[in-house]
mmCIF file with all atom_site columns, C-alpha atoms and ligand atoms in Angstrom:
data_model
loop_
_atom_site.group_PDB
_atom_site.id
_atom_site.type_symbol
_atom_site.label_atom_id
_atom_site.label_alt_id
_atom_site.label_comp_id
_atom_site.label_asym_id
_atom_site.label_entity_id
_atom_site.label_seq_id
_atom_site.pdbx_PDB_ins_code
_atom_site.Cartn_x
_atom_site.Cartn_y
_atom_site.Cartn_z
_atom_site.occupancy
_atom_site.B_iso_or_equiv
_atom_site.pdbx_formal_charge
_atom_site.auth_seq_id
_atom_site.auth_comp_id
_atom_site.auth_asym_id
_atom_site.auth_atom_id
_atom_site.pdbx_PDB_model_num
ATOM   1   C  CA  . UNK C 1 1   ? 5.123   24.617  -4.244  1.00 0.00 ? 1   UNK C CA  1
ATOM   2   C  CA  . UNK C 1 2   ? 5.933   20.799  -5.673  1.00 0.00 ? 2   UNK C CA  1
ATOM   3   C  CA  . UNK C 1 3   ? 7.366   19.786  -2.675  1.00 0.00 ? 3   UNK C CA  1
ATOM   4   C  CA  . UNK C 1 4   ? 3.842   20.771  -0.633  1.00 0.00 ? 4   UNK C CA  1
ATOM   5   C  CA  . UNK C 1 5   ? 2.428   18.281  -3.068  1.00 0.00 ? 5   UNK C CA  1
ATOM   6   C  CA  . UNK C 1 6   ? 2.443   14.371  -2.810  1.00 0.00 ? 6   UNK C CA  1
ATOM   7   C  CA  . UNK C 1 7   ? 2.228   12.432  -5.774  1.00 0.00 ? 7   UNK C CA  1
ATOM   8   C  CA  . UNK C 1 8   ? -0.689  9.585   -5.284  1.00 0.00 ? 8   UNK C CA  1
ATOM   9   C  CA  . UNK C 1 9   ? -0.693  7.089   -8.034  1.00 0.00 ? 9   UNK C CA  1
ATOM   10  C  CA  . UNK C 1 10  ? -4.132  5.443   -8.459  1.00 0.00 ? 10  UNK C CA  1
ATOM   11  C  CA  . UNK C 1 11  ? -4.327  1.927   -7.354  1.00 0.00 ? 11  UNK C CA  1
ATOM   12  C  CA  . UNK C 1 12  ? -7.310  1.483   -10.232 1.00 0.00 ? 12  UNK C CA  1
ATOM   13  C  CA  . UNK C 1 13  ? -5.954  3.297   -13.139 1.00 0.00 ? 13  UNK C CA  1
ATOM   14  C  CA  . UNK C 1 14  ? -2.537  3.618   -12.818 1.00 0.00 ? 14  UNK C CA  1
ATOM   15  C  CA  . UNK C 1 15  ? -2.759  7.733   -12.851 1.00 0.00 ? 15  UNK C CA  1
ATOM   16  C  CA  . UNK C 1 16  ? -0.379  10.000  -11.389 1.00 0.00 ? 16  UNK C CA  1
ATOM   17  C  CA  . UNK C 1 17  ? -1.991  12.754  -8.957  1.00 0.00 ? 17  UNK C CA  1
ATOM   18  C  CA  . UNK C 1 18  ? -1.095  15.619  -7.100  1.00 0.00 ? 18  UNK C CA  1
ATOM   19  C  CA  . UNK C 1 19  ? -2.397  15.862  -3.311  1.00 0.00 ? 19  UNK C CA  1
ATOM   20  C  CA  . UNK C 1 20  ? -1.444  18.871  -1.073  1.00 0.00 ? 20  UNK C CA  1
ATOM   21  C  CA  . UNK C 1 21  ? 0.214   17.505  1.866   1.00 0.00 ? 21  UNK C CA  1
ATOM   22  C  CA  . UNK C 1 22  ? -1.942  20.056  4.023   1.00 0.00 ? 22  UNK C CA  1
ATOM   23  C  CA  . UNK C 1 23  ? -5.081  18.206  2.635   1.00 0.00 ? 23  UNK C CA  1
ATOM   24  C  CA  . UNK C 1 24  ? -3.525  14.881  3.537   1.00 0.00 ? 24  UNK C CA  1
ATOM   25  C  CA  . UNK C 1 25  ? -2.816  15.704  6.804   1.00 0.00 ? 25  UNK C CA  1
ATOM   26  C  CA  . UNK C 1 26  ? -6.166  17.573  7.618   1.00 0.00 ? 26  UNK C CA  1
ATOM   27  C  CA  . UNK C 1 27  ? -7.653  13.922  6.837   1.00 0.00 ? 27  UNK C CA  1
ATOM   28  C  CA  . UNK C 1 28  ? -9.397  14.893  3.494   1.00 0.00 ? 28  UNK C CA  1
ATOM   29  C  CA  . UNK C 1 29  ? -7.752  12.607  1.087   1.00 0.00 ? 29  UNK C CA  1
ATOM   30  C  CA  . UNK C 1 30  ? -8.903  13.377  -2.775  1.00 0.00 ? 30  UNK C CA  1
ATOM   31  C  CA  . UNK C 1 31  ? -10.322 10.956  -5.266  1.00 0.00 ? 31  UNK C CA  1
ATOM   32  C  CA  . UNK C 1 32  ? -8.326  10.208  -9.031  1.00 0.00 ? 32  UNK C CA  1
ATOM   33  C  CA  . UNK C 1 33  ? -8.401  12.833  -11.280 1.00 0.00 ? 33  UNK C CA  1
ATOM   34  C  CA  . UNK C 1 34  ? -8.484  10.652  -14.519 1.00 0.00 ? 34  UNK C CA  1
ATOM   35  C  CA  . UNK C 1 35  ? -11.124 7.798   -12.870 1.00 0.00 ? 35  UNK C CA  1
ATOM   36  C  CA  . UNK C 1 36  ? -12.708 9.437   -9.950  1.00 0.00 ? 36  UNK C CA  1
ATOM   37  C  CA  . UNK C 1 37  ? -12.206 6.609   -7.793  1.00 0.00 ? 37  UNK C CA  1
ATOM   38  C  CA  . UNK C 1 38  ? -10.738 7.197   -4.021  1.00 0.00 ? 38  UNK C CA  1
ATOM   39  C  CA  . UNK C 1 39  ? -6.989  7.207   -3.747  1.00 0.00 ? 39  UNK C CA  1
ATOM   40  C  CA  . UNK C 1 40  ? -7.217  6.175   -0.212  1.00 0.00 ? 40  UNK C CA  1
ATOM   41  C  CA  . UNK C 1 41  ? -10.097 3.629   0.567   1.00 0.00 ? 41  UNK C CA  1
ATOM   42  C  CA  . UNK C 1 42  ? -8.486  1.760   3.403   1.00 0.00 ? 42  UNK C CA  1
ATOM   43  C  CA  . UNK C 1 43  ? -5.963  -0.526  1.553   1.00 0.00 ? 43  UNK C CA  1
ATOM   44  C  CA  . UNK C 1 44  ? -7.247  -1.095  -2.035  1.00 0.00 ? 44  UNK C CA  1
ATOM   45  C  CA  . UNK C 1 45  ? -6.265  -3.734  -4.685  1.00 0.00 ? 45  UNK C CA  1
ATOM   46  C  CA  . UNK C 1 46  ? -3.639  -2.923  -6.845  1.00 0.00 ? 46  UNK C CA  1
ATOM   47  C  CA  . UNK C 1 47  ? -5.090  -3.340  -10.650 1.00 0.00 ? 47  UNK C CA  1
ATOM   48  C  CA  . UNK C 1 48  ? -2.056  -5.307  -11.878 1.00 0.00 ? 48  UNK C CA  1
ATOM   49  C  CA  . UNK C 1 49  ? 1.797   -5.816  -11.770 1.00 0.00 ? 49  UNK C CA  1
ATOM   50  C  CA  . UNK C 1 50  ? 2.245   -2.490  -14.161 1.00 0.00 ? 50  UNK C CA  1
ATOM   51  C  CA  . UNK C 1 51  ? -0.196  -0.490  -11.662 1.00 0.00 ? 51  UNK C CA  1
ATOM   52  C  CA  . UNK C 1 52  ? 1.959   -1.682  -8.759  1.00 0.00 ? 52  UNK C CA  1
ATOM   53  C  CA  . UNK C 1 53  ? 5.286   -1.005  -10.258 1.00 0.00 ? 53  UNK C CA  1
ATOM   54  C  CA  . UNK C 1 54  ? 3.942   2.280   -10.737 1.00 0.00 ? 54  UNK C CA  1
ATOM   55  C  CA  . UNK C 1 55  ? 2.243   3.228   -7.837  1.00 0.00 ? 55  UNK C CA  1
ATOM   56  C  CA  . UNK C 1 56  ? 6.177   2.245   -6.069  1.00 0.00 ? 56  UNK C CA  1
ATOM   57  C  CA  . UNK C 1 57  ? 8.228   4.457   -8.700  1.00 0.00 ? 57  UNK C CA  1
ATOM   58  C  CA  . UNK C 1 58  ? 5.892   7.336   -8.453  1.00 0.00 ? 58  UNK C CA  1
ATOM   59  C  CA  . UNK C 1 59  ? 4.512   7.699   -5.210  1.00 0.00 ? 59  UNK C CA  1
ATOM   60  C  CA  . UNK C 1 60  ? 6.089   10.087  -1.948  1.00 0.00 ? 60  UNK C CA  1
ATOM   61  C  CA  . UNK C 1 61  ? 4.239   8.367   0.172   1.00 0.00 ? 61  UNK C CA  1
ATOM   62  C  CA  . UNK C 1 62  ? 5.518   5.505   2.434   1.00 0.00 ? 62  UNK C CA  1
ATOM   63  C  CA  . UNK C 1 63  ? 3.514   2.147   1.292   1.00 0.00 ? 63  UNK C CA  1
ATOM   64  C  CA  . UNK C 1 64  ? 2.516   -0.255  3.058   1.00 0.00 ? 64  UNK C CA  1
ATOM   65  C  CA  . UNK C 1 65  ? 1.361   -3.594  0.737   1.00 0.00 ? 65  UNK C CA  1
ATOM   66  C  CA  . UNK C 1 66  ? -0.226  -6.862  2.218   1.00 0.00 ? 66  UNK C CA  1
ATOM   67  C  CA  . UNK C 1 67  ? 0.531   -10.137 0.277   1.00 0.00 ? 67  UNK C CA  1
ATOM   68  C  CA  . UNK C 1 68  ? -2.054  -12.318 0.002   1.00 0.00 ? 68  UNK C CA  1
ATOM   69  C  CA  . UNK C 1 69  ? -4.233  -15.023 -1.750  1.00 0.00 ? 69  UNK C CA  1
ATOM   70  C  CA  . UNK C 1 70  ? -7.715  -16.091 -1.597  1.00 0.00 ? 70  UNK C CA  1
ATOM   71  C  CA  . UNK C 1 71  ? -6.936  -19.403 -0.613  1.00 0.00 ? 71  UNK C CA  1
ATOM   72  C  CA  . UNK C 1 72  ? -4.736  -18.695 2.335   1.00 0.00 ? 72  UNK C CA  1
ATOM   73  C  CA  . UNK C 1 73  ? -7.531  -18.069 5.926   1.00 0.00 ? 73  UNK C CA  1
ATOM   74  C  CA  . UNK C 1 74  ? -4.545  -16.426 7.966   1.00 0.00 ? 74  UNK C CA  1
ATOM   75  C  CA  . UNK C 1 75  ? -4.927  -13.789 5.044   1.00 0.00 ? 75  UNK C CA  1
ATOM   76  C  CA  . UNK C 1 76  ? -8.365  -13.584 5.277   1.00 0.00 ? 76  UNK C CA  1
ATOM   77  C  CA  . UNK C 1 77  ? -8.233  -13.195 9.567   1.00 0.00 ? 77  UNK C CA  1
ATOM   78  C  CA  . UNK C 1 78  ? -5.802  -10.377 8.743   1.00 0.00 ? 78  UNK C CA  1
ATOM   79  C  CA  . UNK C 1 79  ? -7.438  -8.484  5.825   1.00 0.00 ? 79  UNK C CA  1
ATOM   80  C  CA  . UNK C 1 80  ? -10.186 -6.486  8.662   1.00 0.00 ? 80  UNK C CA  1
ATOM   81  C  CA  . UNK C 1 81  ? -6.738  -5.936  10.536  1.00 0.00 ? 81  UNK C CA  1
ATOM   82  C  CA  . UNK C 1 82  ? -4.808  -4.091  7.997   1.00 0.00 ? 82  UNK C CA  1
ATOM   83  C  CA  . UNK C 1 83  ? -8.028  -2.127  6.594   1.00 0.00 ? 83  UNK C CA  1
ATOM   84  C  CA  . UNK C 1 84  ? -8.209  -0.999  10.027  1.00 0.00 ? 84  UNK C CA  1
ATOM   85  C  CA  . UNK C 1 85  ? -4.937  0.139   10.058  1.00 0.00 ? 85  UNK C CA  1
ATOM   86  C  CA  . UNK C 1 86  ? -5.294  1.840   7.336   1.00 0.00 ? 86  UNK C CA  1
ATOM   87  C  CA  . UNK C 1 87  ? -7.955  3.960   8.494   1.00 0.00 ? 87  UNK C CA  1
ATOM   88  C  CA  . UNK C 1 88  ? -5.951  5.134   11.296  1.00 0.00 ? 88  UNK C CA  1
ATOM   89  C  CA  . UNK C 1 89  ? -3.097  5.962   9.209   1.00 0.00 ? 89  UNK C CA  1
ATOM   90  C  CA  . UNK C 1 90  ? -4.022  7.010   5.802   1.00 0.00 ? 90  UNK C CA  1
ATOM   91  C  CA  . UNK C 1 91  ? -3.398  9.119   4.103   1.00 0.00 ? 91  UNK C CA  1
ATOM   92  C  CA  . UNK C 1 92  ? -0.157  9.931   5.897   1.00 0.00 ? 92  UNK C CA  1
ATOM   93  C  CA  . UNK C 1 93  ? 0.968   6.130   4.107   1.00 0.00 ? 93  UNK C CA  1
ATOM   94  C  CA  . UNK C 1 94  ? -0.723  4.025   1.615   1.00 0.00 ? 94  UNK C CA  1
ATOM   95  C  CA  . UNK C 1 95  ? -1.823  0.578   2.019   1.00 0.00 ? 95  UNK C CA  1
ATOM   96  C  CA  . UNK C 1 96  ? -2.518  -1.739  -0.516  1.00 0.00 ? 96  UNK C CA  1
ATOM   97  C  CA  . UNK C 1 97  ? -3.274  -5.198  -1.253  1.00 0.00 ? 97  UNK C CA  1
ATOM   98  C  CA  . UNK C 1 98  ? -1.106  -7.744  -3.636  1.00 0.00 ? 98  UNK C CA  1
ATOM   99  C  CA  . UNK C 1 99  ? -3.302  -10.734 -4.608  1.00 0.00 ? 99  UNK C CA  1
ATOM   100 C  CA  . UNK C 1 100 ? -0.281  -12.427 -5.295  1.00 0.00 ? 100 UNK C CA  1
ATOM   101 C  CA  . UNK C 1 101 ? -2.369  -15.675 -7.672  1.00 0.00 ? 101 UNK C CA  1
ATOM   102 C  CA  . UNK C 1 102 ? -2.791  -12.289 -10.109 1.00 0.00 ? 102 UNK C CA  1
ATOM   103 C  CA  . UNK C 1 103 ? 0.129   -10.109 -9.499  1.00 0.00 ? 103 UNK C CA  1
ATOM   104 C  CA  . UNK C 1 104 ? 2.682   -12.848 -10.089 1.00 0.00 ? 104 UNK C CA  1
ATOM   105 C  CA  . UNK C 1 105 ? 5.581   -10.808 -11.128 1.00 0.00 ? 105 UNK C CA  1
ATOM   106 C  CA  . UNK C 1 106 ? 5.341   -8.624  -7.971  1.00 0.00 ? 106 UNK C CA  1
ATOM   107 C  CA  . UNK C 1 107 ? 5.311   -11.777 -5.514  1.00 0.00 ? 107 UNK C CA  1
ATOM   108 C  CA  . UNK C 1 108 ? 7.978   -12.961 -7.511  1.00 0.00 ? 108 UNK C CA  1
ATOM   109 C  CA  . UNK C 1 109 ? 10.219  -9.655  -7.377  1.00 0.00 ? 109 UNK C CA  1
ATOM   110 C  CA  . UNK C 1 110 ? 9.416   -9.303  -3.707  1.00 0.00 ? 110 UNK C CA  1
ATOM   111 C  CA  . UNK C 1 111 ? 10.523  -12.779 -3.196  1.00 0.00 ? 111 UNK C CA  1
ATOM   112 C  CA  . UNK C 1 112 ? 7.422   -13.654 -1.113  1.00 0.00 ? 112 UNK C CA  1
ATOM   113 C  CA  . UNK C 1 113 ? 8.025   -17.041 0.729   1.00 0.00 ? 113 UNK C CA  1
ATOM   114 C  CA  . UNK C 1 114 ? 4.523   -17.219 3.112   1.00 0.00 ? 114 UNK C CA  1
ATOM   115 C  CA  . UNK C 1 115 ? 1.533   -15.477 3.136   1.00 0.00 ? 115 UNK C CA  1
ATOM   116 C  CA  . UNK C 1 116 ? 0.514   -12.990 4.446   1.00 0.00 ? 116 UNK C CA  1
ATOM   117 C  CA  . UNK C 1 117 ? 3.319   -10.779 4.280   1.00 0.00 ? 117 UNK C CA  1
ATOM   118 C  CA  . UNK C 1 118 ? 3.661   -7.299  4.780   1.00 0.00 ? 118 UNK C CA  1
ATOM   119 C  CA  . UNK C 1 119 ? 6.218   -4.872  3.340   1.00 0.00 ? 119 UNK C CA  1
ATOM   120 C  CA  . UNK C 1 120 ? 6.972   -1.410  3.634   1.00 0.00 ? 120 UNK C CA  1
ATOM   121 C  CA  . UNK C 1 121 ? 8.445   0.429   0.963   1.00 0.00 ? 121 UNK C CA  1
ATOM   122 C  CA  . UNK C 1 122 ? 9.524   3.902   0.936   1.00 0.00 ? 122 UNK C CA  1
ATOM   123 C  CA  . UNK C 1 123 ? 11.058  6.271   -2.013  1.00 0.00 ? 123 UNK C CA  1
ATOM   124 C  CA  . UNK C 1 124 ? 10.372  2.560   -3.958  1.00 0.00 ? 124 UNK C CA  1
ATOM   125 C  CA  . UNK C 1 125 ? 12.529  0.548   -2.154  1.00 0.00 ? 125 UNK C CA  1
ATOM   126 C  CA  . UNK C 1 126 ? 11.984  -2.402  0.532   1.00 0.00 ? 126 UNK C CA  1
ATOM   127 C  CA  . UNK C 1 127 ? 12.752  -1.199  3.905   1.00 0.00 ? 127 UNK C CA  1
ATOM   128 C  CA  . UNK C 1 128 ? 10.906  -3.652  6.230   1.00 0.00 ? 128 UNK C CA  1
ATOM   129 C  CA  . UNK C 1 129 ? 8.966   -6.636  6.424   1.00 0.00 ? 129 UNK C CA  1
ATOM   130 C  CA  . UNK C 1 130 ? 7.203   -8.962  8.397   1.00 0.00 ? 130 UNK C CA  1
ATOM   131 C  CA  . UNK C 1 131 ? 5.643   -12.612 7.828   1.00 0.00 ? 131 UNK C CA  1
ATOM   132 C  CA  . UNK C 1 132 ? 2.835   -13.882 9.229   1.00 0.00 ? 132 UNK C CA  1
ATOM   133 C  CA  . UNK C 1 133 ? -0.646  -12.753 10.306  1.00 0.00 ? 133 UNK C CA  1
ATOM   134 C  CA  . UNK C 1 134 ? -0.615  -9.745  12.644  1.00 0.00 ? 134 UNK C CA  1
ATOM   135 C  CA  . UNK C 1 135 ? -3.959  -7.536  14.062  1.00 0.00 ? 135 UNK C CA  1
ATOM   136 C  CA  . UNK C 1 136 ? -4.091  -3.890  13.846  1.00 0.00 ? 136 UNK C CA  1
ATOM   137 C  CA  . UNK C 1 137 ? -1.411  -2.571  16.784  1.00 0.00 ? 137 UNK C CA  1
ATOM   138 C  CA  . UNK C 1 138 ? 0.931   -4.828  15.715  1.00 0.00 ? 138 UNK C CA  1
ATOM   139 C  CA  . UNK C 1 139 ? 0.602   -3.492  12.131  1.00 0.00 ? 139 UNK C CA  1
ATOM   140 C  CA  . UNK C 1 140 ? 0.379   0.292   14.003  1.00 0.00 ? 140 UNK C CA  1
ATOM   141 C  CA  . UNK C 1 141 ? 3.566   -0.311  15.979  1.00 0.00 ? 141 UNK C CA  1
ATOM   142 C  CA  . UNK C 1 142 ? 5.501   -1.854  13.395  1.00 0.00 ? 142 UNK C CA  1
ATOM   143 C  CA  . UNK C 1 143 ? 4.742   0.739   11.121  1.00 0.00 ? 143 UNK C CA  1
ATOM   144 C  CA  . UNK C 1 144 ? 5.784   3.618   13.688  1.00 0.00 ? 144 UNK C CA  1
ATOM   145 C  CA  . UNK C 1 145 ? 9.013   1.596   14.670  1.00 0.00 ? 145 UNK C CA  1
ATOM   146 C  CA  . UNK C 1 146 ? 10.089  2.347   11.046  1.00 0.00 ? 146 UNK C CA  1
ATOM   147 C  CA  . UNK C 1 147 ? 8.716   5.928   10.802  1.00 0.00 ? 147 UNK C CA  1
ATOM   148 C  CA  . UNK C 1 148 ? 5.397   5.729   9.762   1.00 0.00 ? 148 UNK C CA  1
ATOM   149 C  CA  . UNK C 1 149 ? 2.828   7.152   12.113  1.00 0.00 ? 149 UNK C CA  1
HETATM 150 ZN ZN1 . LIG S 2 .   ? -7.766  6.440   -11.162 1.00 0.00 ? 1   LIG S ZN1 1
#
């Protein structure tokens, strides 16, 4: 029975929950159990560094995070991109968003050099990334080159 479940940490409160994989897939994501917020709202900020570091150890989902800062505009050009990219591939993976002027420990641990940058981690480890500002199919097909799609 567990391993029909996914575990979905909540990008606002940090909690740990339970999604059948069947729901996932039929498109039907659920909202938190503790805050009632969505756990899949097309790539959501994560709260904090202790949220993030949380949301890597706990979830089974591959994640895909965006680096970014409000100052930077390639960012900004690419933030429509990767929400859209999202929406064509959650909840199958996660996406979230790193403001990395608040979530300075997590820039710093993923050694971010430019930004935007995009990572993919699976089972909490790094296992791809790519710099620069990139639209939607390149985000798709970069994703599905490394087994997310
Ligand atoms: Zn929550």
């Amino acid at each position: 029975m567990a391993e029909n479940d996914a575990h979905v940490v909540c990008a606002h409160c940090g909690a740990v929950n339970r999604a059948s994989r069947a729901k996932l897939a039929e498109g039907n994501p659920p909202s938190c159990g503790r805050c009632g917020k969505p756990l899949f709202d097309g790539a959501i900020e994560a709260a904090d560094d202790e949220t993030f570091q949380r949301i890597v150890a706990r979830t089974t989902l591959p994640i895909l995070v965006d680096f970014w800062a409000e100052w930077c505009g390639p960012c900004k050009m690419m933030a429509p991109q990767f929400a859209a990219a999202a929406q064509r591939l959650e909840p199958r993976a996660r996406f979230l968003k790193v403001d990395t002027e608040r979530l300075r420990e997590t820039a710093a641990r993923y050694r971010i050099q430019s930004i935007p940058t995009l990572i993919l981690i699976r089972d909490g480890r790094e296992q791809a990334r790519q710099a620069g500002a990139v639209d939607a199919n390149t985000i798709l097909r970069w994703a599905a080159g490394h087994g997310v799609a």
